[in-house]
Amino acid sequence: MMKSSLSVSCLTLAFFFLSGAQSARITFRNNCPNTIWPGTLTADQKPQLSTTGFELASKAFTSLDVQAPWKGRFWARTGCSTDASGRFSCATAECASGKIACNGNGAVPPASLVEINIVENGGQDFYDVSLVDGFNLPVSVSTEGGTGDCRTSSCSANVNAACPADLQVKDVDGSVIACKSACIAFHQPQYCCTDGFNTPATCPPTNYSMIFENQCPQAYSYAYDDVNSTFTCSAASNYVITFCP
Ligand SMILES: *[C@@H]1O[C@H](CO)[C@@H](O)[C@H](O)[C@H]1NC(C)=O
Ligand SMILES: *[C@@H]1O[C@H](CO)[C@@H](O)[C@H](O)[C@H]1NC(C)=O
């Protein structure tokens, strides 16, 4: 009896360490002055993470674990409230689930996105900050415990303050709370890199994407802005996503 339960514990322990080596912890920090509501979305029709949306008070942090391989995105909603009928909604980066959990819905643009692709067996992960779907708040992503380049990718500027009038999203009081990408605002192929503009060579930066590029050179300002926007790290044990870094 003793022997078999010990073997089971050893197996459990071995499994824990083996699977532990295949997982990464993602920590969310809210450095913003106000409460935010982060959202998570797992890509490729894979099962969603244990949480798809949660409230995070100013200066608070929380973590969740993901099993490799994992690919998906993170963002944060602002100006959220629950109406008299119990429906939850947000002023920016809404996921339109009517609840704090996004339940497999992505962010309705504009939203600053953190994209992370964690591979198996300590291979090379990819991560970035993307403003391809516009901007709502500053965000950074850094790694801990990995090997290789492993630099922090940050968009710390308030792009809303530099947002041109035709891309602005305003609150009821007239303040700019988010900035659309030109693709989202105008739905034209030269901004979305679609139709005849669907290669890096045929879809150069535009006067609109350059506004995002100048504010946040490390973030994707449009779909083919790869040169300084993709970050890599191998075998990172932790990712730290900081809103308002
Ligand atoms: C960008 O260029 C377009 C087309 O030339 C022009 O209509 C628009 O006003 C410009 N916008 C900005 C913000 O420079
Ligand atoms: C990439 O970053 C380097 C260093 O900041 C800069 O000199 C270069 O112009 C950037 N390239 C692009 C395509 O933005």
Short mmCIF file of C-alpha atoms and ligand atoms in Angstrom, two decimals:
data_model
loop_
_atom_site.label_atom_id
_atom_site.label_comp_id
_atom_site.label_asym_id
_atom_site.label_seq_id
_atom_site.Cartn_x
_atom_site.Cartn_y
_atom_site.Cartn_z
CA MET A 1 0.00 0.00 0.00
CA MET A 2 2.70 2.46 1.12
CA LYS A 3 4.91 1.55 -1.80
CA SER A 4 2.24 2.02 -4.45
CA SER A 5 1.06 5.36 -3.10
CA LEU A 6 4.69 6.51 -3.00
CA SER A 7 5.12 5.53 -6.65
CA VAL A 8 2.00 7.46 -7.52
CA SER A 9 3.36 10.53 -5.71
CA CYS A 10 6.69 10.14 -7.52
CA LEU A 11 4.90 9.94 -10.83
CA THR A 12 2.77 12.94 -9.93
CA LEU A 13 5.89 14.84 -8.92
CA ALA A 14 7.74 13.82 -12.08
CA PHE A 15 4.74 14.84 -14.17
CA PHE A 16 4.59 18.16 -12.31
CA PHE A 17 8.23 18.93 -13.08
CA LEU A 18 8.03 17.74 -16.67
CA SER A 19 4.87 19.70 -17.40
CA GLY A 20 6.25 22.61 -15.33
CA ALA A 21 9.13 22.83 -17.76
CA GLN A 22 6.58 23.26 -20.53
CA SER A 23 4.64 26.09 -19.00
CA ALA A 24 5.11 29.82 -18.66
CA ARG A 25 3.65 32.18 -16.12
CA ILE A 26 2.13 35.38 -17.44
CA THR A 27 1.91 38.25 -14.97
CA PHE A 28 -0.30 41.28 -15.58
CA ARG A 29 0.59 44.55 -13.85
CA ASN A 30 -1.63 47.61 -13.82
CA ASN A 31 0.56 50.66 -13.53
CA CYS A 32 -2.25 52.91 -14.80
CA PRO A 33 -3.99 55.39 -12.46
CA ASN A 34 -7.37 53.69 -13.01
CA THR A 35 -8.82 50.19 -12.89
CA ILE A 36 -8.49 48.21 -16.13
CA TRP A 37 -10.04 44.95 -17.32
CA PRO A 38 -7.48 42.77 -19.17
CA GLY A 39 -8.71 40.30 -21.76
CA THR A 40 -7.08 37.10 -23.07
CA LEU A 41 -7.62 35.31 -26.37
CA THR A 42 -6.07 31.98 -27.37
CA ALA A 43 -5.49 31.71 -31.13
CA ASP A 44 -6.20 28.93 -33.61
CA GLN A 45 -9.48 27.67 -32.10
CA LYS A 46 -7.57 26.15 -29.16
CA PRO A 47 -9.21 26.00 -25.72
CA GLN A 48 -9.24 29.35 -23.95
CA LEU A 49 -7.13 30.04 -20.84
CA SER A 50 -8.54 29.63 -17.32
CA THR A 51 -9.51 33.30 -17.45
CA THR A 52 -10.55 35.28 -20.54
CA GLY A 53 -11.12 38.57 -18.72
CA PHE A 54 -10.76 40.04 -15.26
CA GLU A 55 -10.66 43.28 -13.31
CA LEU A 56 -7.29 44.67 -12.23
CA ALA A 57 -7.16 47.63 -9.83
CA SER A 58 -4.55 50.36 -10.18
CA LYS A 59 -1.15 49.11 -8.91
CA ALA A 60 -2.44 45.52 -8.64
CA PHE A 61 -0.99 42.45 -10.37
CA THR A 62 -2.07 38.89 -11.02
CA SER A 63 -0.66 35.83 -12.80
CA LEU A 64 -1.84 32.89 -14.82
CA ASP A 65 -0.03 29.86 -16.21
CA VAL A 66 -0.10 28.73 -19.82
CA GLN A 67 1.01 25.37 -21.18
CA ALA A 68 3.33 25.40 -24.20
CA PRO A 69 2.71 25.46 -27.08
CA TRP A 70 0.49 28.52 -26.72
CA LYS A 71 -0.31 31.39 -29.03
CA GLY A 72 -2.60 34.30 -28.41
CA ARG A 73 -3.08 37.90 -27.39
CA PHE A 74 -3.74 40.14 -24.42
CA TRP A 75 -5.19 43.64 -24.09
CA ALA A 76 -6.91 45.78 -21.48
CA ARG A 77 -10.33 47.40 -21.49
CA THR A 78 -10.86 50.83 -19.94
CA GLY A 79 -13.91 52.75 -18.73
CA CYS A 80 -15.98 49.65 -17.99
CA SER A 81 -19.27 49.45 -16.12
CA THR A 82 -22.28 47.22 -15.64
CA ASP A 83 -25.64 48.70 -16.63
CA ALA A 84 -29.02 48.30 -14.88
CA SER A 85 -29.76 45.14 -16.88
CA GLY A 86 -26.48 43.55 -15.72
CA ARG A 87 -24.67 43.99 -19.04
CA PHE A 88 -20.94 44.73 -18.75
CA SER A 89 -19.43 47.08 -21.33
CA CYS A 90 -16.32 49.22 -21.78
CA ALA A 91 -15.38 52.53 -23.38
CA THR A 92 -12.31 51.00 -25.10
CA ALA A 93 -11.14 47.54 -26.25
CA GLU A 94 -14.55 46.05 -25.50
CA CYS A 95 -14.88 42.33 -26.23
CA ALA A 96 -18.68 42.48 -26.53
CA SER A 97 -19.43 39.44 -24.38
CA GLY A 98 -21.61 41.47 -22.01
CA LYS A 99 -19.51 40.03 -19.19
CA ILE A 100 -16.10 40.59 -17.61
CA ALA A 101 -14.97 37.29 -19.17
CA CYS A 102 -14.46 37.65 -22.93
CA ASN A 103 -15.23 33.94 -23.51
CA GLY A 104 -13.32 33.62 -26.77
CA ASN A 105 -14.13 37.07 -28.15
CA GLY A 106 -11.24 39.33 -29.20
CA ALA A 107 -11.00 43.06 -28.56
CA VAL A 108 -13.13 45.36 -30.70
CA PRO A 109 -10.55 47.81 -32.15
CA PRO A 110 -8.96 50.15 -31.36
CA ALA A 111 -6.92 48.18 -28.81
CA SER A 112 -3.21 47.99 -28.00
CA LEU A 113 -2.34 44.29 -28.22
CA VAL A 114 0.38 42.09 -26.75
CA GLU A 115 0.91 39.01 -28.94
CA ILE A 116 2.83 36.02 -27.55
CA ASN A 117 3.76 32.77 -29.26
CA ILE A 118 5.26 30.26 -26.81
CA VAL A 119 6.78 27.16 -28.41
CA GLU A 120 7.46 23.74 -26.92
CA ASN A 121 10.71 22.32 -25.54
CA GLY A 122 12.38 25.64 -24.76
CA GLY A 123 12.47 26.72 -28.41
CA GLN A 124 12.35 30.31 -29.57
CA ASP A 125 9.26 32.26 -28.50
CA PHE A 126 8.01 35.34 -30.34
CA TYR A 127 6.30 38.32 -28.76
CA ASP A 128 5.37 41.85 -29.73
CA VAL A 129 3.23 44.87 -29.04
CA SER A 130 0.88 45.53 -31.94
CA LEU A 131 -0.92 48.75 -32.83
CA VAL A 132 -2.24 47.21 -36.06
CA ASP A 133 -5.70 47.31 -34.45
CA GLY A 134 -5.06 50.82 -33.09
CA PHE A 135 -4.14 52.02 -29.60
CA ASN A 136 -6.01 52.46 -26.36
CA LEU A 137 -3.35 52.48 -23.63
CA PRO A 138 0.43 52.10 -23.27
CA VAL A 139 1.70 48.55 -22.69
CA SER A 140 4.95 46.60 -22.51
CA VAL A 141 5.91 42.92 -22.47
CA SER A 142 9.10 41.57 -20.92
CA THR A 143 10.49 38.11 -20.24
CA GLU A 144 12.20 36.54 -17.25
CA GLY A 145 14.45 33.49 -17.09
CA GLY A 146 14.95 33.00 -20.82
CA THR A 147 18.03 32.87 -23.03
CA GLY A 148 18.79 34.82 -26.19
CA ASP A 149 17.82 38.37 -27.06
CA CYS A 150 14.89 38.55 -24.59
CA ARG A 151 14.46 42.35 -24.70
CA THR A 152 11.42 44.17 -23.38
CA SER A 153 9.04 45.35 -26.09
CA SER A 154 7.33 48.51 -25.02
CA CYS A 155 4.87 51.09 -26.28
CA SER A 156 5.05 53.52 -23.38
CA ALA A 157 3.96 56.67 -25.23
CA ASN A 158 0.40 57.93 -25.01
CA VAL A 159 -0.48 57.67 -28.69
CA ASN A 160 -3.91 59.18 -27.94
CA ALA A 161 -2.20 62.54 -27.39
CA ALA A 162 -0.69 62.41 -30.91
CA CYS A 163 -3.72 60.90 -32.64
CA PRO A 164 -4.92 62.83 -35.73
CA ALA A 165 -8.56 63.99 -35.71
CA ASP A 166 -9.73 61.43 -38.31
CA LEU A 167 -8.50 58.50 -36.17
CA GLN A 168 -9.66 59.72 -32.74
CA VAL A 169 -12.17 57.92 -30.53
CA LYS A 170 -13.59 60.33 -27.96
CA ASP A 171 -15.34 59.92 -24.64
CA VAL A 172 -18.60 61.79 -23.92
CA ASP A 173 -16.53 64.60 -22.33
CA GLY A 174 -14.54 65.01 -25.58
CA SER A 175 -11.24 63.54 -24.40
CA VAL A 176 -9.43 61.14 -26.78
CA ILE A 177 -9.61 57.65 -25.25
CA ALA A 178 -8.33 55.59 -28.19
CA CYS A 179 -6.75 55.99 -31.64
CA LYS A 180 -7.89 53.90 -34.62
CA SER A 181 -5.40 52.49 -37.08
CA ALA A 182 -5.89 53.80 -40.62
CA CYS A 183 -6.98 50.30 -41.68
CA ILE A 184 -9.75 50.26 -39.05
CA ALA A 185 -10.76 53.87 -39.83
CA PHE A 186 -10.76 53.79 -43.65
CA HIS A 187 -10.90 50.08 -44.64
CA GLN A 188 -8.64 50.74 -47.62
CA PRO A 189 -6.19 48.13 -48.98
CA GLN A 190 -3.14 50.42 -48.86
CA TYR A 191 -3.67 50.80 -45.09
CA CYS A 192 -4.77 47.19 -44.44
CA CYS A 193 -2.16 45.57 -46.72
CA THR A 194 -4.85 43.61 -48.55
CA ASP A 195 -5.79 43.10 -52.23
CA GLY A 196 -2.99 44.51 -54.42
CA PHE A 197 -1.05 45.64 -51.32
CA ASN A 198 -0.58 42.26 -49.64
CA THR A 199 3.22 42.00 -49.54
CA PRO A 200 5.81 43.98 -47.53
CA ALA A 201 7.12 45.46 -50.81
CA THR A 202 3.72 46.69 -51.99
CA CYS A 203 2.53 47.88 -48.58
CA PRO A 204 5.01 50.51 -47.36
CA PRO A 205 4.41 52.68 -44.27
CA THR A 206 1.85 55.47 -44.72
CA ASN A 207 1.55 58.93 -43.21
CA TYR A 208 -0.90 57.40 -40.71
CA SER A 209 1.21 54.36 -39.74
CA MET A 210 4.21 56.70 -39.30
CA ILE A 211 2.36 58.50 -36.48
CA PHE A 212 2.19 55.18 -34.57
CA GLU A 213 5.77 54.31 -35.58
CA ASN A 214 7.13 57.63 -34.29
CA GLN A 215 5.31 57.30 -30.96
CA CYS A 216 6.16 53.62 -30.43
CA PRO A 217 9.05 52.48 -32.68
CA GLN A 218 9.12 48.99 -31.12
CA ALA A 219 5.45 48.26 -31.79
CA TYR A 220 3.86 47.08 -35.01
CA SER A 221 2.47 50.30 -36.54
CA TYR A 222 0.86 48.41 -39.46
CA ALA A 223 0.75 44.83 -40.74
CA TYR A 224 4.22 44.67 -42.38
CA ASP A 225 6.15 46.70 -39.86
CA ASP A 226 8.36 43.74 -38.86
CA VAL A 227 11.88 45.13 -38.76
CA ASN A 228 11.98 46.49 -35.20
CA SER A 229 8.78 44.98 -33.87
CA THR A 230 9.26 41.23 -33.43
CA PHE A 231 11.06 40.12 -30.26
CA THR A 232 12.40 36.66 -29.46
CA CYS A 233 13.43 34.71 -26.38
CA SER A 234 14.05 31.02 -25.71
CA ALA A 235 12.73 29.10 -22.71
CA ALA A 236 11.36 32.14 -20.88
CA SER A 237 9.69 31.03 -17.65
CA ASN A 238 7.76 34.27 -17.14
CA TYR A 239 6.20 36.98 -19.22
CA VAL A 240 5.33 40.27 -17.55
CA ILE A 241 2.76 42.45 -19.26
CA THR A 242 2.64 45.95 -17.81
CA PHE A 243 -0.15 48.35 -18.69
CA CYS A 244 1.01 52.01 -18.51
CA PRO A 245 4.69 50.92 -18.10
C1 LIG B 1 -2.42 61.36 -45.03
O1 LIG B 1 -2.44 61.36 -46.45
C2 LIG B 1 -3.75 61.40 -46.98
C3 LIG B 1 -3.64 61.19 -48.48
O2 LIG B 1 -2.57 61.91 -49.04
C4 LIG B 1 -4.37 62.75 -46.61
O3 LIG B 1 -5.68 62.85 -47.12
C5 LIG B 1 -4.43 62.85 -45.08
O4 LIG B 1 -4.92 64.13 -44.67
C6 LIG B 1 -3.05 62.63 -44.49
N1 LIG B 1 -3.23 62.52 -43.04
C7 LIG B 1 -2.31 62.90 -42.15
C8 LIG B 1 -2.67 62.72 -40.71
O5 LIG B 1 -1.22 63.32 -42.47
C1 LIG B 2 14.98 50.14 -36.22
O1 LIG B 2 15.60 50.67 -35.05
C2 LIG B 2 16.87 51.24 -35.27
C3 LIG B 2 17.47 51.60 -33.91
O2 LIG B 2 16.54 52.27 -33.10
C4 LIG B 2 16.69 52.45 -36.20
O3 LIG B 2 17.94 53.07 -36.45
C5 LIG B 2 16.05 51.99 -37.50
O4 LIG B 2 15.77 53.11 -38.32
C6 LIG B 2 14.77 51.25 -37.25
N1 LIG B 2 14.28 50.69 -38.48
C7 LIG B 2 13.02 50.82 -38.90
C8 LIG B 2 12.70 50.21 -40.22
O5 LIG B 2 12.17 51.41 -38.26
#
